Amino acid sequence: MRAMLLILDWIGGLFAFIILSALIKWIIWRRSPLHKLPGPIKELSLLTWVKGVFVEINEEAFMKPQERWWKQAGIDTPLIHWTGMFGQHFLMTVDADCVKQILTSKVDVDPLYMKNYVVVKRSLGDGLVTANGSIWHRHRRIIQPAFDTKALENKLSCVVPGLVNRLIQSWISKEGNDVDVASHFSALTLDVIGIVAFSHDFQATDAVEKWSSDINPSVKLHDPLIRALRKELSPNILRMLLASFNLQRFDDTILRSTRENRKVLNDAVGAVVKKAKVSHSLSESGRKKCLLELLFDAEDAHSGHEKRKLSFKELRDETKTVLISGHDTTSTLCAFAVYRLTKHPHIQKLVFKDIMDHTTSTDGPITLEMIKKMTYFDAFLHEVLRLHPPVGMIARDLSRRTNLVGESIPAGTRIQISIYLLHRNPKYWTDPEEFKPERWQERDEKFHHFAFLPFSAGGRNCIGQRFAMYEAKLILAPIIREFEMMLSPSQENVDFKHVNFITLKIIPSVKVRVKRRL
């Protein structure tokens, strides 16, 4: 009975806290000066405070409502305002000067524009994507040299060609059938990041080869780490609700499945780190090390007399971060590249010609040295990144009141930089909706470098952007050389639309038919 009363007291206290927090949030929301900014919210009612424009944003294609509000306000409008669930204020900018002010702000100590990915942080921990201030700065200092070395380029050059050849052989065996490129590239890049970054084989390419040997149309992965990670990052309404009231620390207390899955995830990632540690201790001289092995030796040279290395937990958090950011973004880029090749056959011919002009044979390996000379191929991928940036939006939360493009913005406001719309802003792009790789060969000195952000910019730009581009080119070049690709006949009249979760996707998933070149 005593235990039951304690539980009831705890539930009552939590309920009272939520009601009081809601009342305070409601009053602050009603009085906010942000309502005078352009945006869709006109009526400051209780219903508007509860649901905001969440339903509208959730039901339409990615960034379509925001694009409509922006164009209604005028394309020169630097800030658009709307309300999310329970009165959370959102600002969006597609102004390159405003973006520059945000992304070039100090990030190492007491940052003004904070990353506040509370739900993702509960899953991934304090990695480069989620950490802030001095924690992020220390991790970046330690990890950056590993990405700057030739070691990763050499490792990519050794790993990617063999895996791509296996993918090509599976496509040859199913020539004339539909290929779900998104799932195939996801499997391929998972194996690449597994081997290059962690010396761990996820055996995802084996699943693709199984697809080619039977009638199973899907690629199913069985690695426990991947299953746990995907389950952990799946959308969850209860977690979002808890985060709205800053109660996300209770999600694994309330949800038993979340608590159990996080244990599975951390155990699986921990096993990968321990395995790499054993491999590192037994490594032979001259053997190409994976990224994780390079991090075992990396030290923080700016921490005083004691050079600190990453702890086991920090290595585990960074492993989860690299796995998500290094695998899903590259597979998304490759899938969108194939989609664009099928939509523009004349561009596919030009990309193929550029590849053939810089390779020494029709079936030999394509090296990074060859790829670096393929200027039209590079322009093509830049145009893919412009219209289909793998990360379509990044967000920052204000840690304190500040002035942004002449407006006084209160602390706690979430500011979204819509990379997707910035790349379509007619202020910076001629014929922004047209797919024109040639624009990258004709850029003039007036080009605004903060109008193109596929890998963000400033101090918190993507640490693996060069790695991702090299990997994508090593994957796509042999495939384009081997196959002519066409959209599946079943999708010729399909209306594709963008959706976003972690990375940008299009639905339905693109299916192509491949035909070997003579």
mmCIF file of C-alpha atoms in Angstrom, residues 253-440:
data_model
loop_
_atom_site.group_PDB
_atom_site.id
_atom_site.type_symbol
_atom_site.label_atom_id
_atom_site.label_comp_id
_atom_site.label_asym_id
_atom_site.label_seq_id
_atom_site.Cartn_x
_atom_site.Cartn_y
_atom_site.Cartn_z
ATOM 1 C CA THR A 253 11.793 5.000 -17.539
ATOM 2 C CA ILE A 254 8.328 5.119 -19.081
ATOM 3 C CA LEU A 255 9.036 2.969 -22.151
ATOM 4 C CA ARG A 256 10.451 -0.424 -21.302
ATOM 5 C CA SER A 257 11.060 -1.178 -24.988
ATOM 6 C CA THR A 258 13.236 1.944 -25.295
ATOM 7 C CA ARG A 259 15.283 0.947 -22.244
ATOM 8 C CA GLU A 260 15.817 -2.582 -23.563
ATOM 9 C CA ASN A 261 16.659 -1.449 -27.090
ATOM 10 C CA ARG A 262 19.232 1.088 -25.866
ATOM 11 C CA LYS A 263 20.968 -1.647 -23.915
ATOM 12 C CA VAL A 264 21.072 -3.846 -27.029
ATOM 13 C CA LEU A 265 22.382 -0.904 -29.072
ATOM 14 C CA ASN A 266 25.095 0.080 -26.605
ATOM 15 C CA ASP A 267 26.165 -3.547 -26.140
ATOM 16 C CA ALA A 268 26.382 -4.050 -29.908
ATOM 17 C CA VAL A 269 28.381 -0.842 -30.468
ATOM 18 C CA GLY A 270 30.585 -1.670 -27.484
ATOM 19 C CA ALA A 271 31.365 -5.053 -29.026
ATOM 20 C CA VAL A 272 32.432 -3.340 -32.270
ATOM 21 C CA VAL A 273 34.757 -1.000 -30.335
ATOM 22 C CA LYS A 274 36.260 -3.879 -28.320
ATOM 23 C CA LYS A 275 36.810 -5.964 -31.455
ATOM 24 C CA ALA A 276 38.574 -3.057 -33.165
ATOM 25 C CA LYS A 277 40.723 -2.569 -30.043
ATOM 26 C CA VAL A 278 41.851 -6.208 -30.184
ATOM 27 C CA SER A 279 42.589 -5.891 -33.898
ATOM 28 C CA HIS A 280 44.526 -2.704 -33.210
ATOM 29 C CA SER A 281 46.667 -4.314 -30.510
ATOM 30 C CA LEU A 282 47.555 -7.183 -32.866
ATOM 31 C CA SER A 283 47.996 -5.012 -35.952
ATOM 32 C CA GLU A 284 50.894 -5.675 -38.260
ATOM 33 C CA SER A 285 53.095 -2.894 -39.534
ATOM 34 C CA GLY A 286 51.949 -1.559 -42.895
ATOM 35 C CA ARG A 287 48.337 -2.731 -42.467
ATOM 36 C CA LYS A 288 45.809 -0.018 -43.315
ATOM 37 C CA LYS A 289 43.984 0.917 -40.100
ATOM 38 C CA CYS A 290 40.285 1.678 -39.841
ATOM 39 C CA LEU A 291 39.042 5.031 -38.535
ATOM 40 C CA LEU A 292 38.324 3.628 -35.079
ATOM 41 C CA GLU A 293 41.901 2.321 -34.795
ATOM 42 C CA LEU A 294 43.239 5.744 -35.738
ATOM 43 C CA LEU A 295 41.114 7.226 -32.946
ATOM 44 C CA PHE A 296 42.569 4.823 -30.359
ATOM 45 C CA ASP A 297 45.894 6.613 -30.778
ATOM 46 C CA ALA A 298 44.495 10.150 -31.257
ATOM 47 C CA GLU A 299 45.090 12.607 -28.418
ATOM 48 C CA ASP A 300 43.873 16.063 -27.490
ATOM 49 C CA ALA A 301 47.014 18.147 -27.916
ATOM 50 C CA HIS A 302 45.311 21.246 -26.451
ATOM 51 C CA SER A 303 44.318 19.889 -23.045
ATOM 52 C CA GLY A 304 47.397 21.028 -21.112
ATOM 53 C CA HIS A 305 50.191 18.781 -19.986
ATOM 54 C CA GLU A 306 47.996 15.669 -19.868
ATOM 55 C CA LYS A 307 47.109 14.533 -23.407
ATOM 56 C CA ARG A 308 43.686 12.963 -23.046
ATOM 57 C CA LYS A 309 42.317 10.330 -25.408
ATOM 58 C CA LEU A 310 38.667 9.498 -26.043
ATOM 59 C CA SER A 311 37.154 7.275 -23.358
ATOM 60 C CA PHE A 312 35.365 4.007 -24.152
ATOM 61 C CA LYS A 313 31.958 5.728 -23.843
ATOM 62 C CA GLU A 314 33.100 8.595 -26.086
ATOM 63 C CA LEU A 315 34.369 6.113 -28.679
ATOM 64 C CA ARG A 316 31.034 4.294 -28.480
ATOM 65 C CA ASP A 317 29.064 7.531 -28.991
ATOM 66 C CA GLU A 318 31.239 8.577 -31.936
ATOM 67 C CA THR A 319 30.871 5.114 -33.482
ATOM 68 C CA LYS A 320 27.080 5.489 -33.479
ATOM 69 C CA THR A 321 27.396 9.019 -34.876
ATOM 70 C CA VAL A 322 29.780 8.048 -37.689
ATOM 71 C CA LEU A 323 27.628 5.039 -38.534
ATOM 72 C CA ILE A 324 24.507 7.175 -39.038
ATOM 73 C CA SER A 325 26.081 10.229 -40.640
ATOM 74 C CA GLY A 326 28.610 8.301 -42.736
ATOM 75 C CA HIS A 327 26.309 5.636 -44.110
ATOM 76 C CA ASP A 328 22.870 7.109 -44.721
ATOM 77 C CA THR A 329 24.022 10.381 -46.295
ATOM 78 C CA THR A 330 26.216 8.701 -48.927
ATOM 79 C CA SER A 331 23.599 6.108 -49.861
ATOM 80 C CA THR A 332 21.031 8.904 -50.231
ATOM 81 C CA LEU A 333 23.362 10.869 -52.524
ATOM 82 C CA CYS A 334 23.958 7.784 -54.704
ATOM 83 C CA ALA A 335 20.235 7.026 -54.958
ATOM 84 C CA PHE A 336 19.380 10.597 -55.977
ATOM 85 C CA ALA A 337 22.236 10.566 -58.506
ATOM 86 C CA VAL A 338 20.792 7.476 -60.209
ATOM 87 C CA TYR A 339 17.319 9.040 -60.116
ATOM 88 C CA ARG A 340 18.646 12.108 -61.949
ATOM 89 C CA LEU A 341 20.503 9.971 -64.500
ATOM 90 C CA THR A 342 17.251 8.215 -65.383
ATOM 91 C CA LYS A 343 15.356 11.522 -65.630
ATOM 92 C CA HIS A 344 17.965 13.138 -67.922
ATOM 93 C CA PRO A 345 19.315 10.607 -70.475
ATOM 94 C CA HIS A 346 21.390 13.275 -72.268
ATOM 95 C CA ILE A 347 23.161 14.095 -68.984
ATOM 96 C CA GLN A 348 23.700 10.387 -68.357
ATOM 97 C CA LYS A 349 25.546 10.217 -71.703
ATOM 98 C CA LEU A 350 27.742 13.190 -70.781
ATOM 99 C CA VAL A 351 28.608 11.709 -67.363
ATOM 100 C CA PHE A 352 29.412 8.358 -69.001
ATOM 101 C CA LYS A 353 31.655 10.088 -71.557
ATOM 102 C CA ASP A 354 33.519 11.971 -68.814
ATOM 103 C CA ILE A 355 34.110 8.731 -66.941
ATOM 104 C CA MET A 356 35.327 6.909 -70.061
ATOM 105 C CA ASP A 357 37.589 9.813 -71.044
ATOM 106 C CA HIS A 358 39.505 9.440 -67.775
ATOM 107 C CA THR A 359 39.705 5.677 -67.328
ATOM 108 C CA THR A 360 42.376 3.494 -68.860
ATOM 109 C CA SER A 361 40.150 0.508 -69.712
ATOM 110 C CA THR A 362 36.508 -0.537 -70.004
ATOM 111 C CA ASP A 363 36.613 -2.973 -67.116
ATOM 112 C CA GLY A 364 39.687 -2.135 -65.023
ATOM 113 C CA PRO A 365 39.576 -0.460 -61.607
ATOM 114 C CA ILE A 366 38.608 3.208 -61.433
ATOM 115 C CA THR A 367 40.980 4.940 -59.032
ATOM 116 C CA LEU A 368 40.663 8.141 -57.042
ATOM 117 C CA GLU A 369 43.362 9.684 -59.219
ATOM 118 C CA MET A 370 41.160 9.103 -62.276
ATOM 119 C CA ILE A 371 38.050 10.348 -60.501
ATOM 120 C CA LYS A 372 39.687 13.615 -59.468
ATOM 121 C CA LYS A 373 40.060 14.498 -63.173
ATOM 122 C CA MET A 374 36.361 13.951 -64.018
ATOM 123 C CA THR A 375 35.109 17.539 -64.001
ATOM 124 C CA TYR A 376 31.652 16.981 -65.528
ATOM 125 C CA PHE A 377 31.001 14.023 -63.201
ATOM 126 C CA ASP A 378 31.914 16.303 -60.297
ATOM 127 C CA ALA A 379 29.598 19.062 -61.604
ATOM 128 C CA PHE A 380 26.800 16.497 -61.977
ATOM 129 C CA LEU A 381 27.122 15.399 -58.338
ATOM 130 C CA HIS A 382 27.195 19.010 -57.144
ATOM 131 C CA GLU A 383 23.910 19.600 -58.954
ATOM 132 C CA VAL A 384 22.454 16.459 -57.343
ATOM 133 C CA LEU A 385 23.526 17.827 -53.955
ATOM 134 C CA ARG A 386 21.912 21.171 -54.768
ATOM 135 C CA LEU A 387 18.447 19.834 -55.592
ATOM 136 C CA HIS A 388 18.588 16.807 -53.285
ATOM 137 C CA PRO A 389 20.804 17.639 -50.281
ATOM 138 C CA PRO A 390 20.987 14.496 -48.094
ATOM 139 C CA VAL A 391 20.426 16.711 -45.042
ATOM 140 C CA GLY A 392 17.631 19.030 -46.109
ATOM 141 C CA MET A 393 17.477 21.134 -42.966
ATOM 142 C CA ILE A 394 19.633 21.933 -39.938
ATOM 143 C CA ALA A 395 18.452 23.575 -36.736
ATOM 144 C CA ARG A 396 19.916 25.659 -33.927
ATOM 145 C CA ASP A 397 18.399 26.775 -30.616
ATOM 146 C CA LEU A 398 19.253 30.214 -29.247
ATOM 147 C CA SER A 399 20.961 29.978 -25.856
ATOM 148 C CA ARG A 400 20.260 33.668 -25.132
ATOM 149 C CA ARG A 401 18.505 36.654 -26.676
ATOM 150 C CA THR A 402 20.233 38.027 -29.746
ATOM 151 C CA ASN A 403 19.806 40.299 -32.735
ATOM 152 C CA LEU A 404 19.439 38.465 -36.030
ATOM 153 C CA VAL A 405 19.111 40.461 -39.265
ATOM 154 C CA GLY A 406 17.687 43.377 -37.302
ATOM 155 C CA GLU A 407 15.193 41.366 -35.247
ATOM 156 C CA SER A 408 15.437 40.756 -31.494
ATOM 157 C CA ILE A 409 15.048 36.984 -31.065
ATOM 158 C CA PRO A 410 14.294 35.516 -27.580
ATOM 159 C CA ALA A 411 16.304 32.714 -26.008
ATOM 160 C CA GLY A 412 14.956 29.220 -26.677
ATOM 161 C CA THR A 413 13.786 29.992 -30.207
ATOM 162 C CA ARG A 414 14.521 27.225 -32.693
ATOM 163 C CA ILE A 415 15.978 28.480 -35.977
ATOM 164 C CA GLN A 416 15.804 26.234 -39.012
ATOM 165 C CA ILE A 417 18.148 26.691 -41.935
ATOM 166 C CA SER A 418 16.305 25.152 -44.857
ATOM 167 C CA ILE A 419 19.124 23.877 -47.047
ATOM 168 C CA TYR A 420 16.492 22.427 -49.379
ATOM 169 C CA LEU A 421 14.913 25.856 -50.044
ATOM 170 C CA LEU A 422 18.188 27.796 -49.875
ATOM 171 C CA HIS A 423 19.394 25.689 -52.812
ATOM 172 C CA ARG A 424 16.247 26.764 -54.685
ATOM 173 C CA ASN A 425 16.339 30.455 -53.816
ATOM 174 C CA PRO A 426 16.150 32.519 -57.056
ATOM 175 C CA LYS A 427 18.264 35.218 -55.356
ATOM 176 C CA TYR A 428 21.274 32.925 -55.724
ATOM 177 C CA TRP A 429 20.370 30.485 -58.517
ATOM 178 C CA THR A 430 19.289 31.050 -62.109
ATOM 179 C CA ASP A 431 16.424 28.708 -63.060
ATOM 180 C CA PRO A 432 16.628 27.119 -59.583
ATOM 181 C CA GLU A 433 14.266 24.201 -60.302
ATOM 182 C CA GLU A 434 16.147 23.108 -63.431
ATOM 183 C CA PHE A 435 18.780 20.387 -63.225
ATOM 184 C CA LYS A 436 21.837 21.921 -64.920
ATOM 185 C CA PRO A 437 25.289 20.491 -64.054
ATOM 186 C CA GLU A 438 26.820 23.096 -66.357
ATOM 187 C CA ARG A 439 26.091 25.817 -63.794
ATOM 188 C CA TRP A 440 29.015 24.452 -61.725
#
